CSV table of C-alpha atoms in Angstrom, one decimal:
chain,number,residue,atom,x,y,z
A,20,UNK,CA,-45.2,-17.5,22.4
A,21,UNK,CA,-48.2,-18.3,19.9
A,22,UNK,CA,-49.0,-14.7,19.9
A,23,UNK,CA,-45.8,-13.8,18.9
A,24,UNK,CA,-45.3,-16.4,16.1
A,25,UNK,CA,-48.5,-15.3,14.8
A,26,UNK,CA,-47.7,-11.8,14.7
A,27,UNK,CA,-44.3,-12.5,13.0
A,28,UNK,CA,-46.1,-14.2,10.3
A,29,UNK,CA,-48.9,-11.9,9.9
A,30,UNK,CA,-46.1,-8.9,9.6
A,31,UNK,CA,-43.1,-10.6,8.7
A,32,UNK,CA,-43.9,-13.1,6.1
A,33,UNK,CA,-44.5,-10.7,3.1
A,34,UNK,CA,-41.2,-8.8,3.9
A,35,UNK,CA,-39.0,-11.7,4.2
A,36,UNK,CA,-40.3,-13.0,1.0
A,37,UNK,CA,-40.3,-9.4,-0.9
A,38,UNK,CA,-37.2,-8.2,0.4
A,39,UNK,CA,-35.1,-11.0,2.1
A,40,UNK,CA,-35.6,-13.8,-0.8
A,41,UNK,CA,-35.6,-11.3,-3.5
A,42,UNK,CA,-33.0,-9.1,-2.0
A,43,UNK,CA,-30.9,-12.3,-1.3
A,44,UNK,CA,-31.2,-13.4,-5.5
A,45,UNK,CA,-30.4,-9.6,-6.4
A,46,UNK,CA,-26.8,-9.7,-4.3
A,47,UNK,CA,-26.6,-13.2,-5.5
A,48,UNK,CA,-26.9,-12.4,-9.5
A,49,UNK,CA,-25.4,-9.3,-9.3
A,50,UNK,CA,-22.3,-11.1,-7.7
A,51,UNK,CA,-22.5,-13.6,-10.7
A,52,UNK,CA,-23.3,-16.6,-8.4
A,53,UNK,CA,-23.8,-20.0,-10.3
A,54,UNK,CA,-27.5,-20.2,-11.4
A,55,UNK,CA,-27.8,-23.6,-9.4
A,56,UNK,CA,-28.5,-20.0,-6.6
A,57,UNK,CA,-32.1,-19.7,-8.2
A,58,UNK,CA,-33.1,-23.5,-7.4
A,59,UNK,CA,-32.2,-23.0,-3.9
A,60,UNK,CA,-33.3,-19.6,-3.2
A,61,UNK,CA,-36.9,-21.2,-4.8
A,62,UNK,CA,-37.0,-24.2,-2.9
A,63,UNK,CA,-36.3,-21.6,0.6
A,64,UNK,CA,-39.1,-19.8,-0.5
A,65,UNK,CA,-41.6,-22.6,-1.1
A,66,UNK,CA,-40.5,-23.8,2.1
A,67,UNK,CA,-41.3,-20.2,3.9
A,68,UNK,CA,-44.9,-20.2,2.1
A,69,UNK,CA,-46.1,-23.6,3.1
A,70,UNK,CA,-44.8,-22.8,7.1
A,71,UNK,CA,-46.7,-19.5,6.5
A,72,UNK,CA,-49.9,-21.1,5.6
A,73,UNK,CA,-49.6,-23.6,8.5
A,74,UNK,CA,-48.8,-21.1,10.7
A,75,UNK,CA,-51.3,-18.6,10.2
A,76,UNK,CA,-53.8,-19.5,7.5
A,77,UNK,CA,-56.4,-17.7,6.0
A,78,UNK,CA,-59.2,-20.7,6.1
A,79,UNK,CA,-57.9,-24.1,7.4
A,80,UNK,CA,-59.3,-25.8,5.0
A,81,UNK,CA,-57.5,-24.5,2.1
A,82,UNK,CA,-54.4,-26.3,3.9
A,83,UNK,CA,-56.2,-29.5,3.0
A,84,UNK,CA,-56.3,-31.0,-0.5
A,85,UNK,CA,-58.9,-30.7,-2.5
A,86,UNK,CA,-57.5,-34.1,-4.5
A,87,UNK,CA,-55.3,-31.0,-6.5
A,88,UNK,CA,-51.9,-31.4,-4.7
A,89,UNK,CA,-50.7,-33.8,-7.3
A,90,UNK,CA,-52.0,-32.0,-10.2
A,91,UNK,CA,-50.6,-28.4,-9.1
A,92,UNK,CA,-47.2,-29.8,-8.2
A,93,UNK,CA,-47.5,-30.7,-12.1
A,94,UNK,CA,-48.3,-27.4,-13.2
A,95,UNK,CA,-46.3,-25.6,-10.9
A,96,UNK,CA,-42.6,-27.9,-11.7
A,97,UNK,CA,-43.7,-27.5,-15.6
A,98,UNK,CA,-44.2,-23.7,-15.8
A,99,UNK,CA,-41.3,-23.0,-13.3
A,100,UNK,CA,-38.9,-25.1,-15.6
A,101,UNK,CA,-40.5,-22.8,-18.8
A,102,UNK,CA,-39.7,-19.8,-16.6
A,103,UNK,CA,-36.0,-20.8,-15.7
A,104,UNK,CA,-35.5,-22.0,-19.3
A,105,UNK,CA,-36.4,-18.7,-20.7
A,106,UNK,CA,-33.5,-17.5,-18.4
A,107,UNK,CA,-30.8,-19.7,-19.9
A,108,UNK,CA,-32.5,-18.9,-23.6
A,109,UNK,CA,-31.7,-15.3,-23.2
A,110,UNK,CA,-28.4,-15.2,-24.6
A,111,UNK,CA,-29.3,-17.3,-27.8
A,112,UNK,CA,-32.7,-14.8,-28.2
A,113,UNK,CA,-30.4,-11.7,-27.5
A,114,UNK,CA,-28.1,-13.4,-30.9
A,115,UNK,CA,-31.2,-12.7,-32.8
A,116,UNK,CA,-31.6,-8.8,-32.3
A,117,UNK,CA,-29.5,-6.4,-33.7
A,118,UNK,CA,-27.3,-4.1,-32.0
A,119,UNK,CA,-26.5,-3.7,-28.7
A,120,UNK,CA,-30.1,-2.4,-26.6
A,121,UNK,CA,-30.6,0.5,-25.2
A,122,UNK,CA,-30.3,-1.1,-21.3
A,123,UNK,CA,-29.3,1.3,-18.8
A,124,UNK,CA,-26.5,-1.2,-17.7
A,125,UNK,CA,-24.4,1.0,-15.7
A,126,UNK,CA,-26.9,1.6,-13.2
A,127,UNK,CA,-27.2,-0.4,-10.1
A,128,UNK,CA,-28.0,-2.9,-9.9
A,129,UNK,CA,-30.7,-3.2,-7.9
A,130,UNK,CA,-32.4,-0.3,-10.1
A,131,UNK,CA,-32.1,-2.4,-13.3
A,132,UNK,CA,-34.0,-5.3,-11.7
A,133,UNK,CA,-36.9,-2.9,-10.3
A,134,UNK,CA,-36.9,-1.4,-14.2
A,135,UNK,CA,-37.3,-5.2,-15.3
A,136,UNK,CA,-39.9,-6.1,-12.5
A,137,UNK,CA,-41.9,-2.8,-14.1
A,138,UNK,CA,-41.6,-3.5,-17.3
A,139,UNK,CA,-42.1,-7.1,-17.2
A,140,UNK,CA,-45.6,-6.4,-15.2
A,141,UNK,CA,-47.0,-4.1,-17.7
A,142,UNK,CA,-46.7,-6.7,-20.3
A,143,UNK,CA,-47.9,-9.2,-18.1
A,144,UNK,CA,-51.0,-7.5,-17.0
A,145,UNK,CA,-52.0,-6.5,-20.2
A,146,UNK,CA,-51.7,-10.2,-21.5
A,147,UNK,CA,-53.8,-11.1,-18.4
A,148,UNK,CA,-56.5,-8.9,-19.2
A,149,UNK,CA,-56.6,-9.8,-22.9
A,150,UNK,CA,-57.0,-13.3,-21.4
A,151,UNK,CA,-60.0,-12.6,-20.2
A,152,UNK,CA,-61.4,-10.2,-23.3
A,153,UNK,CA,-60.5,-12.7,-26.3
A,154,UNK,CA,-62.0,-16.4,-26.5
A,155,UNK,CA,-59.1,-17.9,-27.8
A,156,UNK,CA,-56.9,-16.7,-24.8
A,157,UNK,CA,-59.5,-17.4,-21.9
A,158,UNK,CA,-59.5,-21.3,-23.1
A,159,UNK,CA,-56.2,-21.8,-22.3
A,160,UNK,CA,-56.8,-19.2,-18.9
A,161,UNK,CA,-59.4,-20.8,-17.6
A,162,UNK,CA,-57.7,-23.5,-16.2
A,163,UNK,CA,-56.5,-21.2,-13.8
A,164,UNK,CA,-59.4,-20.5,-12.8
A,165,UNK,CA,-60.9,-23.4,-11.8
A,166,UNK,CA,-59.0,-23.6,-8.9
A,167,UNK,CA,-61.2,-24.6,-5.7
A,168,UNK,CA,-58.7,-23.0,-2.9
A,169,UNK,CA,-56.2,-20.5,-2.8
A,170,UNK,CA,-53.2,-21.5,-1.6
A,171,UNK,CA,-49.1,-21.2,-2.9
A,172,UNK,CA,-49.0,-23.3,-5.7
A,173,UNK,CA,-51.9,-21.8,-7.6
A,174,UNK,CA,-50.2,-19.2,-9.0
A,175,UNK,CA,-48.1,-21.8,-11.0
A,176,UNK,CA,-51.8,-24.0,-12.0
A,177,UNK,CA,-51.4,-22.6,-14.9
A,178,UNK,CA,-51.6,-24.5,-18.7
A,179,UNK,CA,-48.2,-23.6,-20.0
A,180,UNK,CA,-49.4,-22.1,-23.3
A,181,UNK,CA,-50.8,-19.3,-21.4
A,182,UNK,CA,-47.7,-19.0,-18.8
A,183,UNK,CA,-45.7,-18.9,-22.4
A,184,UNK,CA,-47.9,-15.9,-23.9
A,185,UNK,CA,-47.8,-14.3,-20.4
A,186,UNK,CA,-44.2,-14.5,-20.3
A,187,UNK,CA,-43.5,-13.8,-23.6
A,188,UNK,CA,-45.2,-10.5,-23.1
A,189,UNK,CA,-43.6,-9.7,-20.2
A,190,UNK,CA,-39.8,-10.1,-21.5
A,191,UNK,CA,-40.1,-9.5,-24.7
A,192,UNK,CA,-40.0,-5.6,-24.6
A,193,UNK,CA,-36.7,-6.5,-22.2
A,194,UNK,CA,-35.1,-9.0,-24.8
A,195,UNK,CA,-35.7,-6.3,-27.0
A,196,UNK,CA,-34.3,-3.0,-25.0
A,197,UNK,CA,-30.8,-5.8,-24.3
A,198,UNK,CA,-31.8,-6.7,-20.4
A,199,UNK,CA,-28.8,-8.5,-18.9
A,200,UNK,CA,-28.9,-12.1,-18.5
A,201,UNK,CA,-28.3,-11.5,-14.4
A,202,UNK,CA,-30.5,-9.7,-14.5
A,203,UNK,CA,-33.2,-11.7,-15.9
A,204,UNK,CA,-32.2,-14.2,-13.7
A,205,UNK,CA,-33.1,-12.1,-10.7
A,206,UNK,CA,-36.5,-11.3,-11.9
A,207,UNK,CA,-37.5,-14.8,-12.9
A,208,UNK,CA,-37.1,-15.3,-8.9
A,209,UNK,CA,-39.0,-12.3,-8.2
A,210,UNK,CA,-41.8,-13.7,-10.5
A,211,UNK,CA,-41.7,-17.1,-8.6
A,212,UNK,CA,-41.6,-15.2,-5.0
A,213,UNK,CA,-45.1,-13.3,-6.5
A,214,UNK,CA,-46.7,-16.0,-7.4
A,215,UNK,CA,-46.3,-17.9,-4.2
A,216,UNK,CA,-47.4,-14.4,-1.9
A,217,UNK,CA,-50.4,-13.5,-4.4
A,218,UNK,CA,-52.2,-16.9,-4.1
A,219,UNK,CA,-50.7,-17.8,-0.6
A,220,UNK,CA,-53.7,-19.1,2.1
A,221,UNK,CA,-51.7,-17.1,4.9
A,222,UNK,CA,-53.6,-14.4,6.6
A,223,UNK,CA,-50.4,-11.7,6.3
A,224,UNK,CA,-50.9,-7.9,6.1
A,225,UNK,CA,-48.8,-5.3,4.5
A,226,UNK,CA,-50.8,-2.2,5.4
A,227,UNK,CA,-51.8,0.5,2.5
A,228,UNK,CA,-49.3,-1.4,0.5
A,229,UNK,CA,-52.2,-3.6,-0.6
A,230,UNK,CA,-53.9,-0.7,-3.1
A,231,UNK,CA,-50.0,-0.5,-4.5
A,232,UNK,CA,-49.1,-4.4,-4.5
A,233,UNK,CA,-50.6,-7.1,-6.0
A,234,UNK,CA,-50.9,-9.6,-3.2
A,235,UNK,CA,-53.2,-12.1,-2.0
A,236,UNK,CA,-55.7,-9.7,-0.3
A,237,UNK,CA,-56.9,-8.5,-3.7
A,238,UNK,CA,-56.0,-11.0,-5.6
A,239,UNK,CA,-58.6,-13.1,-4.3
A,240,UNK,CA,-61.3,-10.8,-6.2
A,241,UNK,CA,-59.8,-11.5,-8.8
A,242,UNK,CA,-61.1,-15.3,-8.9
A,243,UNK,CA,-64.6,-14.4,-7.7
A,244,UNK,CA,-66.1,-17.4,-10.0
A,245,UNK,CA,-69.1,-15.2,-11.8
A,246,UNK,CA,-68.4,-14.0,-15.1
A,247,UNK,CA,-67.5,-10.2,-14.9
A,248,UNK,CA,-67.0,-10.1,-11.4
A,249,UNK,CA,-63.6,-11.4,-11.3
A,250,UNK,CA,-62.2,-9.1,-14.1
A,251,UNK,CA,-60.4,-7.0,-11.7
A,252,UNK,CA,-56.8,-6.7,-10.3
A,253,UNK,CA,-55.4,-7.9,-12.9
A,254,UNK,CA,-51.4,-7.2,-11.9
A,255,UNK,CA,-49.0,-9.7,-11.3
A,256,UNK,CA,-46.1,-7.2,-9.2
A,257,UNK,CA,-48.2,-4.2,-8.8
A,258,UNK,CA,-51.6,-2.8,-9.0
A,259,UNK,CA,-50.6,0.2,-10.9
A,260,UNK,CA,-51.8,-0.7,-14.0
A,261,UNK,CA,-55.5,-1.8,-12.4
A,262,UNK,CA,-55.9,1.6,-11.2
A,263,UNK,CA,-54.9,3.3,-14.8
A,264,UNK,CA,-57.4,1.0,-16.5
A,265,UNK,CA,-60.2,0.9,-13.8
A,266,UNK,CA,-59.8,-2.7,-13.3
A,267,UNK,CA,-59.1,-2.5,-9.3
A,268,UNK,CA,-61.2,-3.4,-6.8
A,269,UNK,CA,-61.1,-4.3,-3.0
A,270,UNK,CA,-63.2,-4.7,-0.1
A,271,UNK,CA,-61.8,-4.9,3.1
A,272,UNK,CA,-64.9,-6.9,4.5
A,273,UNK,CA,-64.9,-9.2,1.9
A,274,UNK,CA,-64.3,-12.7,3.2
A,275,UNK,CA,-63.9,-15.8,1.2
A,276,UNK,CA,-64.7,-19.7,0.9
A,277,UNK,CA,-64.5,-22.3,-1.7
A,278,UNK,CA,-67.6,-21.3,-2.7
A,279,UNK,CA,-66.5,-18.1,-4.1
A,280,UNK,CA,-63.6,-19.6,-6.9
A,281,UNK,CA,-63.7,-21.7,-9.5
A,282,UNK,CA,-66.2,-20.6,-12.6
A,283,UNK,CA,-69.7,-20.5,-12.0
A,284,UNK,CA,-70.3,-21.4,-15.8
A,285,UNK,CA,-68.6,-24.7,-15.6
A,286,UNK,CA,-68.3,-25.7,-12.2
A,287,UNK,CA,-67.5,-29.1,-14.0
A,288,UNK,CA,-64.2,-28.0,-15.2
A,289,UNK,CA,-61.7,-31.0,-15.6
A,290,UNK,CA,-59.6,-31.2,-12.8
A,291,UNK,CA,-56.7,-33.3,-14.1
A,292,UNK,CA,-54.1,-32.3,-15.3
A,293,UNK,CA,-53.5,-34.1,-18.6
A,294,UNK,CA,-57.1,-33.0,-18.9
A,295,UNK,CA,-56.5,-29.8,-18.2
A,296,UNK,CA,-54.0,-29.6,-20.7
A,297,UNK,CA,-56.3,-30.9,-23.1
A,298,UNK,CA,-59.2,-29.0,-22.5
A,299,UNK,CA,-58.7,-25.6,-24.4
A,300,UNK,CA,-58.7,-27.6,-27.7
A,301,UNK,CA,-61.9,-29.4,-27.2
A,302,UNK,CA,-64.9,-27.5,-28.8
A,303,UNK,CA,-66.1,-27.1,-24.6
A,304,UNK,CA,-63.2,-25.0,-24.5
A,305,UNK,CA,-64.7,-21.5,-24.5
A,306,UNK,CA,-67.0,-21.5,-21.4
A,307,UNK,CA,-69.6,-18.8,-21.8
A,308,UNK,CA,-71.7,-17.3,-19.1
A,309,UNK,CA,-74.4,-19.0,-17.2
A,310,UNK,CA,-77.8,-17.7,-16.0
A,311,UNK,CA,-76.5,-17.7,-13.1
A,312,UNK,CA,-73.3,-15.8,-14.0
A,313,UNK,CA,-75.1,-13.7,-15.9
A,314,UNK,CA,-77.8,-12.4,-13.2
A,315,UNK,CA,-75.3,-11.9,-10.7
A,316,UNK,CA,-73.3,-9.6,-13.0
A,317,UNK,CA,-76.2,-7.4,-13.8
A,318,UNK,CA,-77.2,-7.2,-10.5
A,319,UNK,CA,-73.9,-6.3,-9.7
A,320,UNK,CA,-73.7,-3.3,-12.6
A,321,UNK,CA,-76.9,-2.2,-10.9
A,322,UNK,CA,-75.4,-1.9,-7.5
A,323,UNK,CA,-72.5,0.1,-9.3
A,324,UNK,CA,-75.0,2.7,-10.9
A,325,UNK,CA,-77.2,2.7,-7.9
């Protein structure tokens, strides 16, 4: 029976999340459901992520707290309610733009909210990888990275600054093009469903989907803790956009620890979260690269030309 249970989380996890809890909040916004649907399709999904990790888990002792459960609970209610708000802020924003968009709203349905999960990635993955090219936006980014385990609600540990310039990057070209506030609501779930499955500690697999997808099996290069190293992967839905720019990167060998996150150049990163909040604006903000960082990288450049 173990077997079994394993095997149904391993293969069935990422599909119930991808296509039952999404699929569920497209018939459910495209039917006009009350929005109270996107609170309990969320708290489902949570649910679901939290069994998977106890389930099947990548390393054990991410299930553990690291003395961060309180602190990314924070983060993660904070960010969520800026991400639901800019849902019910759509149709006040909309009132700003003039004329009517250009949205393709007699499509289906289920084609306007794959344009809008598109769309909204693009934007999202270019803000991402500005954050980690321009000072100003890596302060307020790094506190994602000094996470010390990969688990669910990491994808929310975010300062809400950043989550605000992400966002805004990613729906603004939709506010602009008239994106339906249904819509919207759908793909604020879908953005809450990614989150969860690209930081999640559960050993899943989705096959050759993982060079197209932008789960946890390459996410977790992304927060290789030396400076350099972890500028890959940078897509939130996909990995499309990784490949254009020559930012992707996998290993299928590759395993990782606790040792491998966080940032090598300031492994004393607060970890609370009022001083989280408060550390981009101190002048330790901008963390630059350590000696350490710094010879892995170059060893790591040498490897590449070798």
């Amino acid at each position: 029976m173990s077997t079994l249970i394993f095997a149904l989380v391993r293969f069935g996890y990422a599909p119930l999340m991808l296509l039952g809890i999404n699929g569920a909040g497209v018939a459910l916004a495209a039917a006009g459901a009350n929005k109270l649907w996107l609170l309990a399709l969320l708290g489902i999904a949570v649910a679901v992520s939290f069994t998977a990790e106890a389930v099947l888990p990548y390393r054990a002792d991410w299930n553990t707290s690291h003395g961060d459960t309180g602190r990314d609970t924070a983060h993660g209610f904070v960010n969520e309610t800026l991400i639901l708000g800019s849902v019910a802020a759509i149709p006040a924003l909309a009132a700003l733009i003039p004329g009517d968009g250009i949205w393709p709203g007699s499509w289906p349905f289920i084609v306007q909210v794959l344009i809008a999960i598109l769309v909204a990635d693009f934007g999202i993955t270019l803000a991402h990888y500005a954050s980690h090219k321009i000072a100003i936006l890596w302060r307020f980014h790094a506190v994602h990275h000094s996470v010390q385990r990969f688990y669910g609600l990491n994808g929310l540990m975010k300062h809400p600054l950043h989550q605000t310039v992400e966002m805004t990057a990613g729906v603004t070209p939709l506010l602009l093009v008239g994106i339906p506030v249904p819509v919207a609501a759908a793909l604020s779930l879908a953005v809450a469903v990614q989150l969860l499955l690209q930081h999640s500690n559960a050993d899943y697999r989705v096959g050759p989907l993982r060079y197209v997808l932008a789960l946890n099996e390459g996410h977790r290069f992304h927060h290789l803790k030396w400076a350099g190293i972890g500028d890959v992967n940078f897509g939130l839905f996909t990995l499309i956009w990784d490949h254009l720019l020559r930012t992707y990167s996998y290993d299928p060998h590759r395993r990782f620890s606790s040792a491998d996150l966080g940032m090598a150049a300031k492994p004393d990163y607060p970890s609370g979260y009022l001083a989280q909040l408060a550390e981009p604006f101190t002048r330790h903000g901008t963390v630059q690269p350590s000696p350490e960082a710094t010879a892995v990288l170059g060893a790591a450049e040498q490897a590449k030309k070798a």
